[in-house]
mmCIF file of C-alpha atoms in Angstrom:
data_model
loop_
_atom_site.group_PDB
_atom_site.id
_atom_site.type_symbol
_atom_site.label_atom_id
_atom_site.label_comp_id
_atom_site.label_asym_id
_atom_site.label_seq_id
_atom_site.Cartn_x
_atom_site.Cartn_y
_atom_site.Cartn_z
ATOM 1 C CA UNK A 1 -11.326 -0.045 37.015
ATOM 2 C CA UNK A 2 -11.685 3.636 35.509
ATOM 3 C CA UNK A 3 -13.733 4.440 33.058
ATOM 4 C CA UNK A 4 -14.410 8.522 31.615
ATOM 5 C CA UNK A 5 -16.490 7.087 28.877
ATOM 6 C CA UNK A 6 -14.646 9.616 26.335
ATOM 7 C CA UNK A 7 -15.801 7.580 23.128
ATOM 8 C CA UNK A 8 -13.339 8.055 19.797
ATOM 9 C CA UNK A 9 -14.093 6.406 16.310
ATOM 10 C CA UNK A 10 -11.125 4.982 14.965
ATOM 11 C CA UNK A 11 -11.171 3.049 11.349
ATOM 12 C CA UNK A 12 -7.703 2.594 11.281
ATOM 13 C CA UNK A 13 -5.699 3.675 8.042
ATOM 14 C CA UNK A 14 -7.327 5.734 5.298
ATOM 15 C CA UNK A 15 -5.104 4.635 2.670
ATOM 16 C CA UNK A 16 -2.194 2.729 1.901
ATOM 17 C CA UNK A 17 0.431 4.995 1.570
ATOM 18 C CA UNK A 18 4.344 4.555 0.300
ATOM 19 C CA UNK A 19 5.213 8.282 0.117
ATOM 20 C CA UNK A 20 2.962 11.484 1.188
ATOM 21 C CA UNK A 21 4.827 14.222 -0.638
ATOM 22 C CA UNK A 22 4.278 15.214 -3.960
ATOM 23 C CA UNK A 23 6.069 18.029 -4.886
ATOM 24 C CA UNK A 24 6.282 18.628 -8.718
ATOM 25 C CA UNK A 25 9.337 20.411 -10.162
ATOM 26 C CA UNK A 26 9.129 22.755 -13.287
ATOM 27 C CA UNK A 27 12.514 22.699 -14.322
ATOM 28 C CA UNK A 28 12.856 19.529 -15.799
ATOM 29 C CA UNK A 29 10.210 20.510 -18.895
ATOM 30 C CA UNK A 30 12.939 22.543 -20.153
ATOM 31 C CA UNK A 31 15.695 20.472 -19.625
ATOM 32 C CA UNK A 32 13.885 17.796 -21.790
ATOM 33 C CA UNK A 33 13.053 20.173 -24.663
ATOM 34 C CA UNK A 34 16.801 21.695 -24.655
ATOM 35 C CA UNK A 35 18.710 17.879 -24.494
ATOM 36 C CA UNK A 36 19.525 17.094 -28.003
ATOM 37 C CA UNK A 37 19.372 13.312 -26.629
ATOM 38 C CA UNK A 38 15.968 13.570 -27.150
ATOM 39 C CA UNK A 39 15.749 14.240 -30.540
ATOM 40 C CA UNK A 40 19.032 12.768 -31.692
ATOM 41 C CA UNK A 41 19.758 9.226 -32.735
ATOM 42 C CA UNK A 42 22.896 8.362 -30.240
ATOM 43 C CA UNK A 43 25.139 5.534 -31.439
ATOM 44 C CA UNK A 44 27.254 3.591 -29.328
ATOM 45 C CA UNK A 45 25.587 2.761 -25.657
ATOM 46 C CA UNK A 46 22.790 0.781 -24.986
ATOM 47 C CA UNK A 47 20.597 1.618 -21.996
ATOM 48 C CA UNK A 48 18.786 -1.198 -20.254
ATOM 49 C CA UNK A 49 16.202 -1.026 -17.949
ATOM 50 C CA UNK A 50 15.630 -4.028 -14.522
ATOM 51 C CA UNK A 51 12.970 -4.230 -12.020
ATOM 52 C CA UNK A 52 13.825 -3.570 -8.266
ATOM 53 C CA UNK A 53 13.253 -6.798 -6.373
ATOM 54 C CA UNK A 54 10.662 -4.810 -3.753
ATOM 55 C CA UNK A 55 7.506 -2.458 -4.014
ATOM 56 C CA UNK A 56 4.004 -3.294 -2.995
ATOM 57 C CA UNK A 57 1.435 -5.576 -4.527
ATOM 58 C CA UNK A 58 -2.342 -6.525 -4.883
ATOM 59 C CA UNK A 59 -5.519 -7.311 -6.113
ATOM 60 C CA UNK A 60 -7.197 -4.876 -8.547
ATOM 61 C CA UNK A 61 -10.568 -5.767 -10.504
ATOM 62 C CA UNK A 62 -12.515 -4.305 -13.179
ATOM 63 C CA UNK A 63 -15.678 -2.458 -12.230
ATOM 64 C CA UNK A 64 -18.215 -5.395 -11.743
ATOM 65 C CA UNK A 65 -14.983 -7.082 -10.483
ATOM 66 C CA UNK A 66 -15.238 -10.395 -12.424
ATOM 67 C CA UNK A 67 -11.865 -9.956 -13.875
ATOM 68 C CA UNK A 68 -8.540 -9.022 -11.940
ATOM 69 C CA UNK A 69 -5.759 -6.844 -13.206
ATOM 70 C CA UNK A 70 -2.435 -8.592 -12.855
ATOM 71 C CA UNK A 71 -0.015 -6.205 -12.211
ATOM 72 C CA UNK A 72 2.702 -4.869 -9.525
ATOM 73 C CA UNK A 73 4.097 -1.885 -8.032
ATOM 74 C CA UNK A 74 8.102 -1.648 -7.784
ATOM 75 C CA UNK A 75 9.529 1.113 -5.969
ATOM 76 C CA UNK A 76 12.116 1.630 -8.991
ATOM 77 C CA UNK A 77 13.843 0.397 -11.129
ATOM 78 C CA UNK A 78 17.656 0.179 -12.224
ATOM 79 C CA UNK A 79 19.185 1.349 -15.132
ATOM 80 C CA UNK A 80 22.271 0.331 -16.806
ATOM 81 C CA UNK A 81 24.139 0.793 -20.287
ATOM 82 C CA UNK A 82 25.626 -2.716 -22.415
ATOM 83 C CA UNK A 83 28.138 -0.458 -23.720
ATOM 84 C CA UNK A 84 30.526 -0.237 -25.649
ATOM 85 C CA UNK A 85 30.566 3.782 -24.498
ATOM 86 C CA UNK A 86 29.772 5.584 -21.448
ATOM 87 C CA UNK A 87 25.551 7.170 -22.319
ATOM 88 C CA UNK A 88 25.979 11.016 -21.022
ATOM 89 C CA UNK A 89 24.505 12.705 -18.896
ATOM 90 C CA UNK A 90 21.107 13.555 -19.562
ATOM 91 C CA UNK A 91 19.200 10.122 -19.878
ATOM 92 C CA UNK A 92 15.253 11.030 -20.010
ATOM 93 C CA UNK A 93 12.976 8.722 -18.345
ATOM 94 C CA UNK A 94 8.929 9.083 -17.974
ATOM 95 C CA UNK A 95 7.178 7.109 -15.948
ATOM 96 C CA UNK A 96 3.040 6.441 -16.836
ATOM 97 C CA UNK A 97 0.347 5.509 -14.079
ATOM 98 C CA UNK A 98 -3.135 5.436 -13.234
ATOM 99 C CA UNK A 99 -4.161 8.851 -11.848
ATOM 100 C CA UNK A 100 -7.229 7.263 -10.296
ATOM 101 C CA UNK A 101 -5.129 5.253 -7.468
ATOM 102 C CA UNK A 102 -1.299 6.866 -7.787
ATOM 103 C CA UNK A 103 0.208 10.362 -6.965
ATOM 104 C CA UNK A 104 3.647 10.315 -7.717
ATOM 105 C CA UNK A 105 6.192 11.579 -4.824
ATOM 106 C CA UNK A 106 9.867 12.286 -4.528
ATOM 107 C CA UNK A 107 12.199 10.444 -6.928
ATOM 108 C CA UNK A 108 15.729 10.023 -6.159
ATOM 109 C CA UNK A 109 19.191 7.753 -7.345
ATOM 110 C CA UNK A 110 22.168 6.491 -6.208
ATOM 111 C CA UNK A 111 24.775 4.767 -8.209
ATOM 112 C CA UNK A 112 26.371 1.459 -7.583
ATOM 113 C CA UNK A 113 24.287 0.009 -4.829
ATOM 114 C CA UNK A 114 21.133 0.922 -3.210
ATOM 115 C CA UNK A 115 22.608 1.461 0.116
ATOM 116 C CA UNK A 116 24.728 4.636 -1.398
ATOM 117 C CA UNK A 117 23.389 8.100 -0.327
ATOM 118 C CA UNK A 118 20.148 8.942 -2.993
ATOM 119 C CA UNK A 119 20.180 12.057 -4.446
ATOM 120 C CA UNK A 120 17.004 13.965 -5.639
ATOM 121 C CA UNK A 121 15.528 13.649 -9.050
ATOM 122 C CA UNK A 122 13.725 16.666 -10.229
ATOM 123 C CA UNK A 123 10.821 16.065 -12.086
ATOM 124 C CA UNK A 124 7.687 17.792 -14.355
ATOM 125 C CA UNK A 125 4.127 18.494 -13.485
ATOM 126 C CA UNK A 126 2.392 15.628 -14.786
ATOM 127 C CA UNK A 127 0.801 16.087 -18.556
ATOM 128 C CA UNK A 128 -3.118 14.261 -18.065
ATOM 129 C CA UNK A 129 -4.385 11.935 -20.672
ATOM 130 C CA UNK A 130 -7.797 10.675 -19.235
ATOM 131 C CA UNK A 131 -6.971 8.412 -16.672
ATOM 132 C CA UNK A 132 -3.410 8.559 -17.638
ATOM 133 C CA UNK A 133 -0.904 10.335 -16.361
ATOM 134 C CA UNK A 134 2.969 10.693 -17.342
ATOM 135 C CA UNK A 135 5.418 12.419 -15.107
ATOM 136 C CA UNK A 136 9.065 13.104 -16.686
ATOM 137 C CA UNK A 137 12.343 12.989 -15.256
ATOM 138 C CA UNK A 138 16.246 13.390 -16.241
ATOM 139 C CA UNK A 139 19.038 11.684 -14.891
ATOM 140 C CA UNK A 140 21.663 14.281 -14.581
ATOM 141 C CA UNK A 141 24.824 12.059 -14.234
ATOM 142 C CA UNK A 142 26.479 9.811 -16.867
ATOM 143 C CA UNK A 143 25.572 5.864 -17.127
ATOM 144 C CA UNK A 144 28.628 4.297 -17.425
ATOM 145 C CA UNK A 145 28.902 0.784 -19.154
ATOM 146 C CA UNK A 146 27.853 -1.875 -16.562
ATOM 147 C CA UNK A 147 26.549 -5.311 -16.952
ATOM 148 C CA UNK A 148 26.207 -6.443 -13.610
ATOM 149 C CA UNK A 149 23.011 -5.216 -11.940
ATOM 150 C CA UNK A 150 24.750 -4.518 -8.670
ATOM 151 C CA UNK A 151 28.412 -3.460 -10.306
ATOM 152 C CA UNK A 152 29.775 0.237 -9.132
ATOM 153 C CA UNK A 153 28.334 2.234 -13.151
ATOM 154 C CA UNK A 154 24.473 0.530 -11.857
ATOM 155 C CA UNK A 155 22.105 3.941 -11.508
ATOM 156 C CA UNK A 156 19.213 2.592 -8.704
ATOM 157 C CA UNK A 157 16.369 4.837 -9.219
ATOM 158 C CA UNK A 158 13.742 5.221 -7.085
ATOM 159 C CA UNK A 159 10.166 5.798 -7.161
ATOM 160 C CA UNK A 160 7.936 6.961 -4.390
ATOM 161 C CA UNK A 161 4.228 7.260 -4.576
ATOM 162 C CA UNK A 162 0.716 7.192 -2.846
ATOM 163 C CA UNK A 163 -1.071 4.008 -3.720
ATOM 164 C CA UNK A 164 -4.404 4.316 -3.154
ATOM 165 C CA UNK A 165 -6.394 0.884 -4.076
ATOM 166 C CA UNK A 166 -7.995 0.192 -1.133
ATOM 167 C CA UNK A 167 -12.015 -0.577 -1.163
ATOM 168 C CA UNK A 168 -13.981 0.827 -2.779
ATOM 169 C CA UNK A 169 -11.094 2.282 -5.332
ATOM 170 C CA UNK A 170 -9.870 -1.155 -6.014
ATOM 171 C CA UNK A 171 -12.372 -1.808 -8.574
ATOM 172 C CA UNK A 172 -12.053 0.527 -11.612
ATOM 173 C CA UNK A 173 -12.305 -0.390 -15.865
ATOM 174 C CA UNK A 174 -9.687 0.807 -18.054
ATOM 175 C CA UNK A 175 -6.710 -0.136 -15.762
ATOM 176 C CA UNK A 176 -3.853 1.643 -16.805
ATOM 177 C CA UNK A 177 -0.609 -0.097 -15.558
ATOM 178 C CA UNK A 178 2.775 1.340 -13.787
ATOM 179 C CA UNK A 179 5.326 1.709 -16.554
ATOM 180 C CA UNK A 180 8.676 3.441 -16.945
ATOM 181 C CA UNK A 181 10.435 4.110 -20.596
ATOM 182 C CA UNK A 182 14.023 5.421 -21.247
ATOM 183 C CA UNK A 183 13.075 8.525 -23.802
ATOM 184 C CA UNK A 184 16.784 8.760 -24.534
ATOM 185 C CA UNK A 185 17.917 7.417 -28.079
ATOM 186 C CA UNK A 186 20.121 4.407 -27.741
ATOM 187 C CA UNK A 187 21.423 1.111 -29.775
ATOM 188 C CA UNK A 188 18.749 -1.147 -28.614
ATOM 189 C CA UNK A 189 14.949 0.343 -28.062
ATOM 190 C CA UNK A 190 13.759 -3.002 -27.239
ATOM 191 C CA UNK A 191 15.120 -3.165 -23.381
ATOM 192 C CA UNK A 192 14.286 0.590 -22.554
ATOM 193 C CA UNK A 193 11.000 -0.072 -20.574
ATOM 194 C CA UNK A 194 10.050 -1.799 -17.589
ATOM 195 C CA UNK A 195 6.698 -2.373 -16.420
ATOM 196 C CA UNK A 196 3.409 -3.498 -18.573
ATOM 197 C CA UNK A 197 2.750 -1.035 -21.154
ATOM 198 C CA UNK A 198 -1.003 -2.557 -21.479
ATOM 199 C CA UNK A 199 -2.914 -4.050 -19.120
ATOM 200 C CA UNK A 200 -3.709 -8.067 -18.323
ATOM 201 C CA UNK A 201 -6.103 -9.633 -16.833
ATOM 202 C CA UNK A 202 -7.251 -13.231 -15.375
ATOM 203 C CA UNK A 203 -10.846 -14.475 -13.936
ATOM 204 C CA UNK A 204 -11.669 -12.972 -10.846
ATOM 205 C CA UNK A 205 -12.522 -15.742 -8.447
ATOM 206 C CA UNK A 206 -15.337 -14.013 -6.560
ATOM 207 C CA UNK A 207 -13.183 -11.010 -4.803
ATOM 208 C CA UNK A 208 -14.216 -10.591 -0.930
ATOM 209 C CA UNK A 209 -13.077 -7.957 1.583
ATOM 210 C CA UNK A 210 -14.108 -7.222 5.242
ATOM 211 C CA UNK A 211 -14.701 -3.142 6.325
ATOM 212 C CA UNK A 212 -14.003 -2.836 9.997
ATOM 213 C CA UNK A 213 -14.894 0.059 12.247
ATOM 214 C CA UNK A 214 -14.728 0.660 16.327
ATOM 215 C CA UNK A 215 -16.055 2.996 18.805
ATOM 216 C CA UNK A 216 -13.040 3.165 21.362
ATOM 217 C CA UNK A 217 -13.921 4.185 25.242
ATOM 218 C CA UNK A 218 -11.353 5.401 27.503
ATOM 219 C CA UNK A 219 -9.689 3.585 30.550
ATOM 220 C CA UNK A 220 -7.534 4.675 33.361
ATOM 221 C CA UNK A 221 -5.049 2.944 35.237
ATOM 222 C CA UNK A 222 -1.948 4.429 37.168
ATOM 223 C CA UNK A 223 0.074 4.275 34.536
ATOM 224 C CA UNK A 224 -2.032 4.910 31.787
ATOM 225 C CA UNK A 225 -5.126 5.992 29.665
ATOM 226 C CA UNK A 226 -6.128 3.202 27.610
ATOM 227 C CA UNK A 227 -8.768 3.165 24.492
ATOM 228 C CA UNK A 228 -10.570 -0.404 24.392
ATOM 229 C CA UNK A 229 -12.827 -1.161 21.518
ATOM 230 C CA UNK A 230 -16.721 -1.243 23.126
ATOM 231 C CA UNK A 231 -18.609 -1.162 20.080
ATOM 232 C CA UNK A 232 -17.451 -3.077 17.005
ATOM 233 C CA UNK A 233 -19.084 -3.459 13.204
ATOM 234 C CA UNK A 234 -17.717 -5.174 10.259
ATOM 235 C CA UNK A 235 -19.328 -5.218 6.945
ATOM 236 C CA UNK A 236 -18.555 -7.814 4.290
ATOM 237 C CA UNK A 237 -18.171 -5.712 0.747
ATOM 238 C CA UNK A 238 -18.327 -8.634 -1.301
ATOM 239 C CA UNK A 239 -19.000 -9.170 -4.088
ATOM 240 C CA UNK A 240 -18.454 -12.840 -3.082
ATOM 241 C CA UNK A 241 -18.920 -14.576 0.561
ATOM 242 C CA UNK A 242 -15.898 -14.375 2.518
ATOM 243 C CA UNK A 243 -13.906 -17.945 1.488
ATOM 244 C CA UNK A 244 -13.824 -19.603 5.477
ATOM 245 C CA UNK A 245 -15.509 -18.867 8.818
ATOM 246 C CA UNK A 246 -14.881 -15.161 9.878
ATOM 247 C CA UNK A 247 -12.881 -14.089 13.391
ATOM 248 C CA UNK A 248 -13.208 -10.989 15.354
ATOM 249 C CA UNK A 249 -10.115 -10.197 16.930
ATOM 250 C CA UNK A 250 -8.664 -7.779 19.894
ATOM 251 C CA UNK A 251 -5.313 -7.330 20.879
ATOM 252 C CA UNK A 252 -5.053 -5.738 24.575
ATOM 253 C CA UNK A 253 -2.809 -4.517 26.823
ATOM 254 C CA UNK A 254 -1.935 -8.024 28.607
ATOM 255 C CA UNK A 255 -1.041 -6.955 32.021
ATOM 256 C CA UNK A 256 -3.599 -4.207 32.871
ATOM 257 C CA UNK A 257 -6.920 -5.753 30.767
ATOM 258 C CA UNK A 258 -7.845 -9.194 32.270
ATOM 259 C CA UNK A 259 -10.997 -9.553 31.597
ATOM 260 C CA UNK A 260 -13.280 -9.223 28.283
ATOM 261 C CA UNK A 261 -17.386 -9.686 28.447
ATOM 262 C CA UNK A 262 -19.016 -10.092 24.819
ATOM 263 C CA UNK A 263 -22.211 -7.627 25.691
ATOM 264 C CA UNK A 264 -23.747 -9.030 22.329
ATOM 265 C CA UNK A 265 -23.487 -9.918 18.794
ATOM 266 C CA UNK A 266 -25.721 -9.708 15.502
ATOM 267 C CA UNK A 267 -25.447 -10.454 12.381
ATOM 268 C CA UNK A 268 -28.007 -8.335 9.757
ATOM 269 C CA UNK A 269 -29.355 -6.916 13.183
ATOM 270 C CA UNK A 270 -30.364 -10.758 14.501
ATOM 271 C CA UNK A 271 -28.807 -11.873 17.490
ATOM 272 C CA UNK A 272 -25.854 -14.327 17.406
ATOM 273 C CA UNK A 273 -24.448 -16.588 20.082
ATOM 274 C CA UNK A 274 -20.896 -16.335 19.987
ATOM 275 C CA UNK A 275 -18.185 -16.297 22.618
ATOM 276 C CA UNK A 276 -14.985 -14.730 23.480
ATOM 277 C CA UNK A 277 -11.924 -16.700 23.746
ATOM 278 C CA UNK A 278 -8.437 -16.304 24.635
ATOM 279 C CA UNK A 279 -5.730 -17.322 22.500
ATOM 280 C CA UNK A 280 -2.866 -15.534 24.017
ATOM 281 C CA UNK A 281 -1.068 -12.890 25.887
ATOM 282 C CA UNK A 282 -3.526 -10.249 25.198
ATOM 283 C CA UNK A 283 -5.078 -11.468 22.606
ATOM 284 C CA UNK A 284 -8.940 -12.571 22.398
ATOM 285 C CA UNK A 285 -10.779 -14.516 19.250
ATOM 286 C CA UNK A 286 -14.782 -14.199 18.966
ATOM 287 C CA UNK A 287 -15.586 -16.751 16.210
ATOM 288 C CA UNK A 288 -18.434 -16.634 14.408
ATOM 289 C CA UNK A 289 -18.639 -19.933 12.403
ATOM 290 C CA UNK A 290 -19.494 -18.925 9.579
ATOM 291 C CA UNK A 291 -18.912 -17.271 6.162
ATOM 292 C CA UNK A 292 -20.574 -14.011 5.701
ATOM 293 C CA UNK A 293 -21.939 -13.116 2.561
ATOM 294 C CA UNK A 294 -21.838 -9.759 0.579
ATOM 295 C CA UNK A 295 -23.557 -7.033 2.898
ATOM 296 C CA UNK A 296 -23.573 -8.838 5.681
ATOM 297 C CA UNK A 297 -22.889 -6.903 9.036
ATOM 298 C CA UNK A 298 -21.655 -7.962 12.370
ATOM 299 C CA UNK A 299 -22.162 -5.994 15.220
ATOM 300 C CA UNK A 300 -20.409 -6.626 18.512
ATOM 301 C CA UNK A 301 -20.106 -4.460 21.794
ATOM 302 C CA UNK A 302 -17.812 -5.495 24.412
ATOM 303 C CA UNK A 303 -16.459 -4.505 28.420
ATOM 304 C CA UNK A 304 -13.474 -5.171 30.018
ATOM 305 C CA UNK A 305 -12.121 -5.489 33.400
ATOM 306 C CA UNK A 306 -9.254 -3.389 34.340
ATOM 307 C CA UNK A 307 -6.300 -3.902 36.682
ATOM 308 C CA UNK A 308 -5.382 -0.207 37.825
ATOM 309 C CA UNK A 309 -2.421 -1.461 39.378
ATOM 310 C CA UNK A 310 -0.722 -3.571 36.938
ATOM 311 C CA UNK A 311 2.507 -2.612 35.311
ATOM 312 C CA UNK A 312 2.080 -1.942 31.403
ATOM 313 C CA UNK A 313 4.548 -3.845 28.842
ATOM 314 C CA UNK A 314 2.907 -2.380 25.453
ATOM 315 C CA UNK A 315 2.113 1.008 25.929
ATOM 316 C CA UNK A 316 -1.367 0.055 26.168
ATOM 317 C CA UNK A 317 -2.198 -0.278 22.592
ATOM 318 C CA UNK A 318 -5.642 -2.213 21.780
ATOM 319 C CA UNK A 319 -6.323 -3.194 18.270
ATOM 320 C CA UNK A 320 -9.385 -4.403 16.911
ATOM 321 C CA UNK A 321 -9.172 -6.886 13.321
ATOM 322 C CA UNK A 322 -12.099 -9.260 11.184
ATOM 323 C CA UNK A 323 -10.404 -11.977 8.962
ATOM 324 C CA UNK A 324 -11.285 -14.957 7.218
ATOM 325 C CA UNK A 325 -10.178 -18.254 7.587
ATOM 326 C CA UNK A 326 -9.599 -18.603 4.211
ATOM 327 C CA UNK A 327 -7.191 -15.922 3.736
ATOM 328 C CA UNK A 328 -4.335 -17.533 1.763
ATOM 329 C CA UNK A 329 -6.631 -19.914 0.008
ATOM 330 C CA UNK A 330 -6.108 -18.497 -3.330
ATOM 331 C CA UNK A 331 -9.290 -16.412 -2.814
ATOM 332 C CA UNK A 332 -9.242 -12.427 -4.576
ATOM 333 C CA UNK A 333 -8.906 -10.552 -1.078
ATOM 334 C CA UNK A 334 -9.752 -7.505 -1.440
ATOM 335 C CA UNK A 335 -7.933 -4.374 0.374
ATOM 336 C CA UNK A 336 -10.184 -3.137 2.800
ATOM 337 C CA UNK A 337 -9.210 -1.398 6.501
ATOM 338 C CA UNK A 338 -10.130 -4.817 8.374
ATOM 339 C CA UNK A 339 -8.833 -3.097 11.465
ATOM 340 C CA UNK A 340 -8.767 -0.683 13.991
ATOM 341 C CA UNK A 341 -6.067 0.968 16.747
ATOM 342 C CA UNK A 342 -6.580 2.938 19.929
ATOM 343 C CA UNK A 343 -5.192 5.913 20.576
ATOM 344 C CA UNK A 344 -1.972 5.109 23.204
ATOM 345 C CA UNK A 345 -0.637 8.147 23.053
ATOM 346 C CA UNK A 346 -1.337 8.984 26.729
ATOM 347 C CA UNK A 347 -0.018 6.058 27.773
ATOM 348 C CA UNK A 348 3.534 5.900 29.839
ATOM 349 C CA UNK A 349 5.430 2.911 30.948
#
C-alpha cells in the first residue's frame, strides 16, 4: 500500500448547471423596435406555443420553506402557426425568469424535428425588474402553417441556462416562474405563452436535504494514483429530520481497494457505533440507523487497504454520497451536493 498523504477537499458540484455560457447579443434590441410585427395587428396566422417534453425539475420553497413552488424548467419550447397563412419572418419571443437562480445561455432552433442542425438565436441584454428578468429574442425565419407538433413547418426552440437552486438558494419568497410569450401580433393571443405567468404553491411537507463534504488522501498503486475519502462530514440542513434512516456511502476502485476500516464516527461530536459493510463490487454502506434531525452532523474518517498490484477496471474513481432511506417517499428533498468525487485524473488503465 502507498500512501503520500497529499490531502484535497472535494464537495463535489457547485451548482447544477444546463449551460455555462451566457453571451448576450445587442442586435436584437433593434431588430425588435424596427419589426412592424410588433406594433401591428397581423391578420391571418395564428402562432401557438407547446412545451418540450424534457428540461430539469425540483423542489423550490419559500423563505421559511413551509410552502413549495410548483413549477418546472423545459429546455424550450415549440412553436407553430394554425394557419390559414404562413406568419413571416420576424416572430418576437421574450422569455421571463428569476434572476436569483437562472442566467440565461445560448438559444438556438431548428425546424421540423429536433434532431435537425440548430441554428443560433441572437438575443438582448436582459432589461431587470427586481427579481425579474426578461431576455428578448427574434426568430428570423418564417413559421409556416403546421398542426402537427413534429410535422416538417414545427420551429423547436431551445433554451439553455444555468440553474442554480441548489441549498441554500432553493429557498427564496417572491418566486418568479420560467415563462415564454410570443410578442408578435397574431389571430389568437390566448395560446402565445407557455410556462406559468404567476407563481403556485402547495404545503411544504417539512423539506430535508443532506450537505456532504470529504477530505480525499492520495494512494499509489502501479497503475495508478488514487484519492480515497479519509475524512467524511455530512450536515443535515433541515428544516425537517431526514424522512428514513441515513447511509454513508463509498464507491471504490474494486480491484485495487480491498479493504475499508471505519476509524470512527460521531454524530453532534458524540461517538457512534456504526459499521462498514459491503454491498457490492466496490461499493461499501455505513448505516447509521437513524434519522438525523436539522443540524445534525456526522463525522466519519476512514483507511483502506491497497492492492499495488491489482489491475484497475474504473480508472480509480472513489465517490463518497449520504442519503436517506426515505428518498422517494413523497418527502420535499431538498437539492443539496450529498456527494463527493476524487480526483482520477492521474489514473491510467
Amino acid at each position: 500500500m502507498g500512501n503520500d498523504n497529499e490531502l484535497v477537499e472535494r464537495t463535489g458540484v457547485e451548482r447544477r448547471s444546463v449551460l455555462t455560457a451566457a453571451v448576450w447579443s445587442v442586435p436584437v434590441v433593434a431588430a425588435v423596435a424596427s419589426t412592424p410585427l410588433a406594433a401591428a395587428s397581423a391578420v391571418g396566422f395564428d402562432l401557438f406555443t407547446e412545451g418540450l417534453q424534457r428540461g430539469d425539475g425540483t423542489a423550490i420553497f419559500n423563505a421559511d420553506a413551509t410552502l413549495k413552488y410548483v413549477d418546472g424548467f423545459a429546455d424550450g419550447f415549440t412553436l407553430l402557426n394554425h394557419g390559414p397563412q404562413e406568419a413571416p419572418a420576424g416572430t418576437i419571443v421574450t422569455m421571463r425568469y428569476d434572476n436569483r437562480i437562472i442566467t440565461p445561455g445560448d438559444f438556438t432552433f431548428s425546424q421540423g424535428s429536433p434532431a435537425n442542425p440548430q441554428t443560433p438565436l441572437s438575443y438582448s441584454a436582459p432589461v431587470v425588474n427586481g427579481n425579474e428578468s426578461t431576455v428578448t429574442f427574434v426568430i428570423p425565419v418564417p413559421v409556416p402553417v403546421e398542426e402537427d407538433v413534429f410535422g416538417p413547418g414545427t420551429i423547436w426552440i431551445f433554451t439553455q441556462y444555468d440553474l442554480d437552486i441548489q441549498y441554500p438558494n432553493d429557498a427564496l419568497d417572491d418566486y418568479r416562474p420560467l415563462y415564454w410569450q410570443v410578442l408578435t401580433s397574431d389571430d389568437d393571443s390566448s395560446n402565445n405563452s407557455f410556462g406559468s405567468a404567476t407563481a403556485t404553491t402547495v404545503p411544504a411537507n417539512s423539506p430535508w436535504g443532506l450537505q456532504a463534504s470529504a477530505t480525499f488522501t492520495r494512494y499509489t498503486t502501479s497503475a495508478c494514483e488514487m484519492e480515497l475519502p479519509t475524512a467524511v462530514t455530512v450536515t443535515s440542513v433541515g428544516p425537517g429530520s431526514t424522512p428514513g434512516d441515513v447511509t454513508l456511502n463509498l464507491s471504490l476502485e474494486a480491484f485495487a481497494v480491498t479493504g475499508v476500516t471505519l476509524g470512527g464516527l460521531t454524530v453532534n461530536g458524540v461517538p457512534t457505533a456504526a459499521t462498514v459493510d459491503s454491498t457490492g463490487s466496490g461499493t461499501y454502506a455505513i448505516a447509521l440507523g437513524r434519522p438525523l434531525g436539522a443540524g445534525d452532523v456526522v463525522e466519519a474518517s476512514f483507511s483502506y487497504t491497497v492492492d499495488a498490484t491489482a489491475a484497475l477496471v474504473s480508472n480509480g474513481r472513489a465517490q463518497f454520497s449520504a442519503n436517506s432511506a426515505g428518498l422517494g417517499g413523497g418527502q420535499d428533498q431538498r437539492l443539496t451536493i450529498n456527494f463527493a468525487d476524487g480526483d482520477n485524473s492521474a489514473c491510467a488503465l
